[in-house]
PDB file of C-alpha atoms in Angstrom:
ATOM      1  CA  UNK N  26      32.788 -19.196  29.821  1.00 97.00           C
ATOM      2  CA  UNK N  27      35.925 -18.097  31.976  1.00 98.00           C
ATOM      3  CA  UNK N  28      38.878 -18.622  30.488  1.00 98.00           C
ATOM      4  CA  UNK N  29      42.832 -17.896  32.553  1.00 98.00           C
ATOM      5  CA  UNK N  30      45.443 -17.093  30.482  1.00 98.00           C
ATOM      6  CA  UNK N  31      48.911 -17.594  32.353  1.00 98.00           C
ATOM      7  CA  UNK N  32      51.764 -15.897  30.719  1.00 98.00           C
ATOM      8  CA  UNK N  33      55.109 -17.673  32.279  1.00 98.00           C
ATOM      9  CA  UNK N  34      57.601 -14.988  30.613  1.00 97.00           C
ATOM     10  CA  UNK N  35      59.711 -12.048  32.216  1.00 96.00           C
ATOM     11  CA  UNK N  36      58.690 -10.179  29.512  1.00 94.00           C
ATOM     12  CA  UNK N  37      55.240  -8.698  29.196  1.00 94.00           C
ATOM     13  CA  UNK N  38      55.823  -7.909  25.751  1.00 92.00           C
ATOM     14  CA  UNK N  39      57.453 -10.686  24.418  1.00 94.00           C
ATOM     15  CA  UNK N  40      56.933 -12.848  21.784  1.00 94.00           C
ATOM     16  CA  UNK N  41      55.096 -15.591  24.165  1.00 96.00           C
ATOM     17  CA  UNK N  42      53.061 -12.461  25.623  1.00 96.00           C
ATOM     18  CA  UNK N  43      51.901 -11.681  22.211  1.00 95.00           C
ATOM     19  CA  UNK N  44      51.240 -14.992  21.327  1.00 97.00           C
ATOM     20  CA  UNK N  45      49.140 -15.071  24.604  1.00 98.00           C
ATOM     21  CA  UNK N  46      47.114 -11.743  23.666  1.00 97.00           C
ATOM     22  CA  UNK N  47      46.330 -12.671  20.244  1.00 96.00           C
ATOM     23  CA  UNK N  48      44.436 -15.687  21.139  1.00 98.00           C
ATOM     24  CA  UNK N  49      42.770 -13.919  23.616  1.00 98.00           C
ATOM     25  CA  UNK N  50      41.755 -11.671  21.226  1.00 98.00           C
ATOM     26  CA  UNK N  51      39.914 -13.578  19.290  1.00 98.00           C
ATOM     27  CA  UNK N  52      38.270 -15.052  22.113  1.00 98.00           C
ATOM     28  CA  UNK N  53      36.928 -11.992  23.129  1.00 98.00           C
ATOM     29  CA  UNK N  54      35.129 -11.726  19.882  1.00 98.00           C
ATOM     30  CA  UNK N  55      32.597 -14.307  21.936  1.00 98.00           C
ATOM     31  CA  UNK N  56      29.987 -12.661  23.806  1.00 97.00           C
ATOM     32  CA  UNK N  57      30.112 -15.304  26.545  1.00 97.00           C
ATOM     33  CA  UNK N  58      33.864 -15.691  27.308  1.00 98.00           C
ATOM     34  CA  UNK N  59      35.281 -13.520  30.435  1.00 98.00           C
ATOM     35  CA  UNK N  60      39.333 -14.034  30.842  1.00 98.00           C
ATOM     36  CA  UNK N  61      41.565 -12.958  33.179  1.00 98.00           C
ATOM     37  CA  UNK N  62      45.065 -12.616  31.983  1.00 98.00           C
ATOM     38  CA  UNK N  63      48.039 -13.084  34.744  1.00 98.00           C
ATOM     39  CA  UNK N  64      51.818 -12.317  34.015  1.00 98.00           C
ATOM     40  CA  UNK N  65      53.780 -13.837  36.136  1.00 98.00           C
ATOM     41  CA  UNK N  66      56.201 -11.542  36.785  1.00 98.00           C
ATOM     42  CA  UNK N  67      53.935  -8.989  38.384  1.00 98.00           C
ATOM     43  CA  UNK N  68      53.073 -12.166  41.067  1.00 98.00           C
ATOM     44  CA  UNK N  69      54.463 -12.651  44.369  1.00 98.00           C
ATOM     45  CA  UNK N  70      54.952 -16.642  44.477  1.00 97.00           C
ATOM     46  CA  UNK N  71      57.519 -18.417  46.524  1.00 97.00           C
ATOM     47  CA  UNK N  72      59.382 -21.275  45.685  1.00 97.00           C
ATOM     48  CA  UNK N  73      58.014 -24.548  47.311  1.00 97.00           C
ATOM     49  CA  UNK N  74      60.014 -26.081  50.176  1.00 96.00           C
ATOM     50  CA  UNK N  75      59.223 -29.553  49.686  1.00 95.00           C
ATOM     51  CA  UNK N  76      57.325 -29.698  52.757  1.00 95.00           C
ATOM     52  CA  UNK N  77      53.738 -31.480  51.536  1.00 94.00           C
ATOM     53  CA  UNK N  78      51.624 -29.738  54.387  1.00 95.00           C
ATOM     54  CA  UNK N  79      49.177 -28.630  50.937  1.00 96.00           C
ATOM     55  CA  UNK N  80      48.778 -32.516  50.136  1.00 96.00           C
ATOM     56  CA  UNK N  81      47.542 -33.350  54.335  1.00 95.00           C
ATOM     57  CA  UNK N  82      45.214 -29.286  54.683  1.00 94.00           C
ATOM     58  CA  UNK N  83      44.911 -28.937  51.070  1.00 93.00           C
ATOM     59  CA  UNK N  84      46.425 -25.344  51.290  1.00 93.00           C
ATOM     60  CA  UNK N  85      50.175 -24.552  50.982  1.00 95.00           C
ATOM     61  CA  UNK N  86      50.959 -22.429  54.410  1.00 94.00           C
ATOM     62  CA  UNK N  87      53.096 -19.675  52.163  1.00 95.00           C
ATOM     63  CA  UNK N  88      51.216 -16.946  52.042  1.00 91.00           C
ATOM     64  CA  UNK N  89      51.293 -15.038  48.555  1.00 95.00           C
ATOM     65  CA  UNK N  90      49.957 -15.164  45.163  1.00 97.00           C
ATOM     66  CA  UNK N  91      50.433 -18.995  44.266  1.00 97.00           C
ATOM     67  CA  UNK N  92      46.937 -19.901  46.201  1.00 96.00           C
ATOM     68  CA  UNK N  93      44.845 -17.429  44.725  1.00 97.00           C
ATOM     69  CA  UNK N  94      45.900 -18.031  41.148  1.00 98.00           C
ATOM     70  CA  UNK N  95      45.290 -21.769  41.500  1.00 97.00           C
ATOM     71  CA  UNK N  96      41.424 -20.633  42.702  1.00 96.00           C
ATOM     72  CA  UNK N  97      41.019 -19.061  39.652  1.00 98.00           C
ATOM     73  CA  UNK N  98      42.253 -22.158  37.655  1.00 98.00           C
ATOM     74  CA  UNK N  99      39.754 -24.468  39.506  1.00 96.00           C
ATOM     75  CA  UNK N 100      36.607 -22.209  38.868  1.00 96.00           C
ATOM     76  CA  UNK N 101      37.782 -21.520  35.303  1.00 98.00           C
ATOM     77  CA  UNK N 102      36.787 -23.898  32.241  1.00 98.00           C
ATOM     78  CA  UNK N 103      40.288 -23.482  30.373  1.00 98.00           C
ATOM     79  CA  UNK N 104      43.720 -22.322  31.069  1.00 98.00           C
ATOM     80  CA  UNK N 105      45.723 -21.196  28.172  1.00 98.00           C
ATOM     81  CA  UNK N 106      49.932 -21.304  29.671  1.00 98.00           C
ATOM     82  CA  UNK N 107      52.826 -19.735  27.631  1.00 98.00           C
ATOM     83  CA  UNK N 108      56.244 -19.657  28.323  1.00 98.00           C
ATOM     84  CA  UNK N 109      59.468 -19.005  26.471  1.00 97.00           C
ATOM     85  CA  UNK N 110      62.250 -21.726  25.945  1.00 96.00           C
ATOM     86  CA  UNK N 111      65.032 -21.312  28.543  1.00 95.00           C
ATOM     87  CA  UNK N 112      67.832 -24.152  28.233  1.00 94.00           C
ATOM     88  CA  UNK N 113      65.056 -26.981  26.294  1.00 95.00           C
ATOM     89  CA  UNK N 114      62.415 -25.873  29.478  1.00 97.00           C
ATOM     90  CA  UNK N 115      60.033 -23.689  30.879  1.00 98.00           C
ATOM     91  CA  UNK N 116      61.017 -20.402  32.533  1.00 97.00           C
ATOM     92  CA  UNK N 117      62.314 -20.611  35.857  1.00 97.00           C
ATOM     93  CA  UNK N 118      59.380 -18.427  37.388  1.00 97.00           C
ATOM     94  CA  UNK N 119      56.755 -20.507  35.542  1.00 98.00           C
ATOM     95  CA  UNK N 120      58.290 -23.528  36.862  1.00 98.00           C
ATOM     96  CA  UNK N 121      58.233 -22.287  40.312  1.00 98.00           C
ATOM     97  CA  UNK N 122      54.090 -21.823  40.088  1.00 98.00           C
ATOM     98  CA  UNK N 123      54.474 -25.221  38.766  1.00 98.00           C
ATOM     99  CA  UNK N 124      55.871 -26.937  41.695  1.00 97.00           C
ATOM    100  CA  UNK N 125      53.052 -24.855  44.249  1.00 97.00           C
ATOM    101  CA  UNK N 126      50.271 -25.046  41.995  1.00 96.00           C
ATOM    102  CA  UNK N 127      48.467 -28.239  43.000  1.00 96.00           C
ATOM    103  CA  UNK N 128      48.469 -29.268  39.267  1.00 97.00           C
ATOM    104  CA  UNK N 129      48.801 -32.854  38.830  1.00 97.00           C
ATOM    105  CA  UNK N 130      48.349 -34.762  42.316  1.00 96.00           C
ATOM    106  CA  UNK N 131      45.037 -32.665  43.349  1.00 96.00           C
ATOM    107  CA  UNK N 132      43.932 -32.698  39.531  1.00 97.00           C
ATOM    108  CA  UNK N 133      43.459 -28.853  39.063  1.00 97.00           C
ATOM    109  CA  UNK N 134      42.527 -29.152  35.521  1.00 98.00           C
ATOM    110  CA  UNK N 135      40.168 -31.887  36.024  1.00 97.00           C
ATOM    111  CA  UNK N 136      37.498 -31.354  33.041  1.00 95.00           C
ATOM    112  CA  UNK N 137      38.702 -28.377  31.927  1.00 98.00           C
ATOM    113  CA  UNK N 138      40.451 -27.281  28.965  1.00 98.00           C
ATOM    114  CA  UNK N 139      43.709 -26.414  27.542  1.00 98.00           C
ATOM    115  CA  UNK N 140      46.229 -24.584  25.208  1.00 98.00           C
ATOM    116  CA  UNK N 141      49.958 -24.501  25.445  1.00 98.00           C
ATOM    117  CA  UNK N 142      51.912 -21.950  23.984  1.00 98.00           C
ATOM    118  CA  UNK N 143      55.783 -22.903  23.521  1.00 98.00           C
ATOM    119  CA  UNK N 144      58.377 -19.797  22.104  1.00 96.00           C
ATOM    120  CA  UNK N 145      62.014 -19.336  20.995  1.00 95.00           C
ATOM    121  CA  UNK N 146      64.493 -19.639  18.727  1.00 91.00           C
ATOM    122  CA  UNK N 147      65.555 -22.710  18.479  1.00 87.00           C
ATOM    123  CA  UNK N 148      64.752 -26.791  18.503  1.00 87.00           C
ATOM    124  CA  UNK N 149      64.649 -26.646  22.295  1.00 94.00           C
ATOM    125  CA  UNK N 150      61.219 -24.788  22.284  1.00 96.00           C
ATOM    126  CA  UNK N 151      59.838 -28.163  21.635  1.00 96.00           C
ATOM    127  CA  UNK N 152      61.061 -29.672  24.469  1.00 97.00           C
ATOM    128  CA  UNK N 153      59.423 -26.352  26.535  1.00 98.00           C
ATOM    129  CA  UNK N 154      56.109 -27.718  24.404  1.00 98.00           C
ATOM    130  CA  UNK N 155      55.822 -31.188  25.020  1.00 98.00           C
ATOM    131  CA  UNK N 156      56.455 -30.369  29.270  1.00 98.00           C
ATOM    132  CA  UNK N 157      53.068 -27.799  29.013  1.00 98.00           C
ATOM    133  CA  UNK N 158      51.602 -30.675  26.939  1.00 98.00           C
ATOM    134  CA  UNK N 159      52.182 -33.249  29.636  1.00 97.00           C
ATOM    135  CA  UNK N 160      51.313 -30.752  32.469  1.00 98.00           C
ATOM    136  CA  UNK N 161      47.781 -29.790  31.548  1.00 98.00           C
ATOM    137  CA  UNK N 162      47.123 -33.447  30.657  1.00 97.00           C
ATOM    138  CA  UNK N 163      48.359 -34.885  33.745  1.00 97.00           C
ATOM    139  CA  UNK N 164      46.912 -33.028  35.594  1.00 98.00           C
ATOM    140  CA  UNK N 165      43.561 -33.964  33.679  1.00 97.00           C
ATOM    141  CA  UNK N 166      43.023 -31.357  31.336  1.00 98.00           C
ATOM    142  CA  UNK N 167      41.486 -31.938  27.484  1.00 98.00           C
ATOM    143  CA  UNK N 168      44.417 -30.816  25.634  1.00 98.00           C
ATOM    144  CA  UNK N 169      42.661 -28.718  22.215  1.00 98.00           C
ATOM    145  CA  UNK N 170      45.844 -28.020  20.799  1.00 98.00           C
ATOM    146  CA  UNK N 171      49.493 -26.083  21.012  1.00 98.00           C
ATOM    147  CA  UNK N 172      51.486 -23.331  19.464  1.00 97.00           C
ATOM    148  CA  UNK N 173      55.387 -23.666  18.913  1.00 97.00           C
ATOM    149  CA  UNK N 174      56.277 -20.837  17.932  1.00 95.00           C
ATOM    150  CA  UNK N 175      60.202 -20.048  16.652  1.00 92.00           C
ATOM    151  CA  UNK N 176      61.258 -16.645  16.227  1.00 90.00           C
ATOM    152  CA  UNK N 177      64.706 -14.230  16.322  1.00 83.00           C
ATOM    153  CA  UNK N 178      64.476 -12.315  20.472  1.00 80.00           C
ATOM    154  CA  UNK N 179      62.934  -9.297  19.981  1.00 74.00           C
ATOM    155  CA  UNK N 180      61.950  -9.524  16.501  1.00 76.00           C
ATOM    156  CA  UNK N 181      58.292  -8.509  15.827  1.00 77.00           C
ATOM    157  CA  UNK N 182      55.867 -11.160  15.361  1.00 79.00           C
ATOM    158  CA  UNK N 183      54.088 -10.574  11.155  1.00 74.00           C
ATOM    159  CA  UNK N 184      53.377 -14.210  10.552  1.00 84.00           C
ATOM    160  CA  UNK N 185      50.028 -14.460   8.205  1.00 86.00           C
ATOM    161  CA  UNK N 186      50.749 -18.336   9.144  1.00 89.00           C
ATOM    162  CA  UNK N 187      50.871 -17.666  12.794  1.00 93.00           C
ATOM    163  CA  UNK N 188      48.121 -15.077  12.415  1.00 94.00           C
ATOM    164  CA  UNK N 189      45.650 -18.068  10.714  1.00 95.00           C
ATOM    165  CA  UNK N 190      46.777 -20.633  13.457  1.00 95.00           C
ATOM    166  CA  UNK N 191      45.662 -18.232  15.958  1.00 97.00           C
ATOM    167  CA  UNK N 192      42.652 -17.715  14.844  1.00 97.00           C
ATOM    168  CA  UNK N 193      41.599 -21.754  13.749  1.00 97.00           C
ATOM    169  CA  UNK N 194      43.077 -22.881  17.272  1.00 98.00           C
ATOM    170  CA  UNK N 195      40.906 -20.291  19.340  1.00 98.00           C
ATOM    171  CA  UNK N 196      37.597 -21.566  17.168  1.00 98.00           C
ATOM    172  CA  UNK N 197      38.071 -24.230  18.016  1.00 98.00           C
ATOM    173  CA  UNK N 198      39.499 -23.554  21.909  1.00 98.00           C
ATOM    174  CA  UNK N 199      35.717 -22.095  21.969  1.00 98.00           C
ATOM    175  CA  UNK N 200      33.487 -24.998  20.497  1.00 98.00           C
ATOM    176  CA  UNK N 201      35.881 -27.711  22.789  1.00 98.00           C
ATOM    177  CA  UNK N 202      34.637 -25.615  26.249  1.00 98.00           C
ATOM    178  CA  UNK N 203      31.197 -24.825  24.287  1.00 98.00           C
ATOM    179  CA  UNK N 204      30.195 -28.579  23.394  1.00 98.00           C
ATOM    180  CA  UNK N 205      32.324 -30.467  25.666  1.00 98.00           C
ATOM    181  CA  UNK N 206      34.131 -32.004  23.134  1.00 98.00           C
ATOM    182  CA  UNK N 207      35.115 -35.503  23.634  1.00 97.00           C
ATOM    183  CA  UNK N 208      38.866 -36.513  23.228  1.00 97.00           C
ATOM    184  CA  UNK N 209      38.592 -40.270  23.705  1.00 97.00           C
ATOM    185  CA  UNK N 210      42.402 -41.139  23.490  1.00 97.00           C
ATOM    186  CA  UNK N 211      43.577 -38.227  25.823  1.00 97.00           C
ATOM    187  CA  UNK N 212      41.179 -39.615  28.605  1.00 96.00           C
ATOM    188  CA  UNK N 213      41.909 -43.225  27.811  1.00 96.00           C
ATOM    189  CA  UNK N 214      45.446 -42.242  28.703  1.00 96.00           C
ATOM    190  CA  UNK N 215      44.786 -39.752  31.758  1.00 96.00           C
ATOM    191  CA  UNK N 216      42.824 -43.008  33.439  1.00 94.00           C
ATOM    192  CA  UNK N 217      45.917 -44.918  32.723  1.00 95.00           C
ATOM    193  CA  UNK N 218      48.210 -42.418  34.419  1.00 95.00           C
ATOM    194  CA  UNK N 219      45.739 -41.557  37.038  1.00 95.00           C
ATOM    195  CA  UNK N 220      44.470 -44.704  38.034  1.00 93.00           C
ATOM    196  CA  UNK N 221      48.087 -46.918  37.785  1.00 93.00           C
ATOM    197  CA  UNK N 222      50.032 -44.061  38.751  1.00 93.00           C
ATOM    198  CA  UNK N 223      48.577 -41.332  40.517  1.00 95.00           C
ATOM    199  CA  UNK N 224      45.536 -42.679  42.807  1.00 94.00           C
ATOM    200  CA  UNK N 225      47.195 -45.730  44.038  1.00 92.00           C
ATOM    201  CA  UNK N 226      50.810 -43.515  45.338  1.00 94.00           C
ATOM    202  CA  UNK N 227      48.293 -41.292  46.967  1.00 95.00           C
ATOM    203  CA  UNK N 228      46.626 -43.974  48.882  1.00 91.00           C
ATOM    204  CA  UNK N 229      49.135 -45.434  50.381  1.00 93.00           C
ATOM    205  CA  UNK N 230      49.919 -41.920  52.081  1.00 94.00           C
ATOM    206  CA  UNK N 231      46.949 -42.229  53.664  1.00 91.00           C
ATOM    207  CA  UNK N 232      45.578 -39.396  56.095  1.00 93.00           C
ATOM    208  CA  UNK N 233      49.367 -37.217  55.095  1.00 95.00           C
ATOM    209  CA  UNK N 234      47.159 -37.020  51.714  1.00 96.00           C
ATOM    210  CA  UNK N 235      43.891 -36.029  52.763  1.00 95.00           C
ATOM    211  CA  UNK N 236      43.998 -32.410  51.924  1.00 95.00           C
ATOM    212  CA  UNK N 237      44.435 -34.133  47.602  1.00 95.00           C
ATOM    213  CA  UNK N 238      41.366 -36.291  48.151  1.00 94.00           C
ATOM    214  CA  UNK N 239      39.192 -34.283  49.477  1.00 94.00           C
ATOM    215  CA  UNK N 240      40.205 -31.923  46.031  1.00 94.00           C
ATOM    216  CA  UNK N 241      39.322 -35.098  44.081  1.00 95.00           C
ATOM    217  CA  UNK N 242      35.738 -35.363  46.104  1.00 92.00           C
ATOM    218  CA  UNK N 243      35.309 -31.700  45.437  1.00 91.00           C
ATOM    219  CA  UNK N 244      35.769 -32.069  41.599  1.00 90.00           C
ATOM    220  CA  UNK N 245      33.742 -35.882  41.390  1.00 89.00           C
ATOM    221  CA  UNK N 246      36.459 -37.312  39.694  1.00 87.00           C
ATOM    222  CA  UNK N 247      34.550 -40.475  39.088  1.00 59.00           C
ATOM    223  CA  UNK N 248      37.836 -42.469  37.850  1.00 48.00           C
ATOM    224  CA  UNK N 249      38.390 -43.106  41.989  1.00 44.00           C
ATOM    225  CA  UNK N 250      37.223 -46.339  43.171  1.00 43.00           C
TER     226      UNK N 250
END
């Protein structure tokens, strides 16, 4: 079972980091889970020009970082994604390996699994939660469930609560990839966005969007007619 952990703050020790770390953790109590754990801030990734050469080849043509961590998120079976609140959003670098990550167009999290992991210290954080929500699931992931987590910058993290909710959300993180747990709603509404949405803007591209449907051949997404 390979799991990616992505942690989207500056701070490698931060309150989202730890968050991050704890839950994998207790993953690694499981004999069969490997995880590879990437802080963004040790990365190289550009910010995307708007130029949509990766949705004709499939590939962005910037070469750095961005590419190879989406490879590791399309052979994994879950992606766990933190980041800390920064004015009601994401961090700036996580939302830069947003925009090149081939996430909801090409469907990188297609079958796979997901956990969202929202920080701060305030009512913004979430706002920061419900755009990782909406990410992973757009971009066809089984969300399994989320951590909002409030807390003073720079204040050590001794939460019992936070400690227990850890622990139950990883169980069960495990048993979702495990069993292939079934989340009829979720994929009721990811065919509705896909299908309405998604499938028929990419269409009427046609051959400038090759490069995204040969990525939905590659993953037999079964919803295209």
């Amino acid at each position: 079972m390979n799991i990616v952990i992505i942690n989207g703050s500056p701070r490698k020790k931060g309150a989202t980091s730890k968050i991050l770390h704890m839950l994998e953790a207790k993953l690694l109590e499981y004999d069969d889970v490997k995880i590879e754990y990437y802080d963004l801030v040790d990365l190289e990734i550009k910010m995307c020009i708007g130029c949509c050469v990766c949705y004709k080849n499939g590939k962005c043509h910037i070469n750095d970082d961005a590419e190879m961590l989406s490879d590791k998120i399309s052979t994994a079976d879950g992606l766990i994604i933190g980041s800390p609140t920064y004015a009601s959003n994401v961090s700036g670098m996580l939302k830069v390996f947003i925009d090149r990550g081939h996430f909801v167009i090409e469907q990188l999290l297609y079958g796979k699994y997901a956990i969202s992991v929202a920080t701060g210290e305030n009512y913004g954080s979430n706002d920061t939660s419900k755009i990782l929500n909406k990410l992973v699931q757009y971009s066809g992931a089984l969300l399994t469930g989320k951590i909002v987590y409030n807390t003073p910058f720079n204040k050590e993290i001794t939460d019992d609560r936070l400690n227990n909710r850890v622990s139950t959300l990883a169980s069960k993180y495990y048993l979702d990839i495990k069993n292939r747990r079934k989340y009829p709603i979720q994929s009721i509404i990811h065919s509705i966005i896909f299908n309405i949405g998604i499938k028929s803007f990419v269409k009427c591209k046609g051959e400038n969007y090759q490069g995204v449907l040969d990525k939905w051949k590659e993953k037999d997404i079964h919803v295209i007619k």
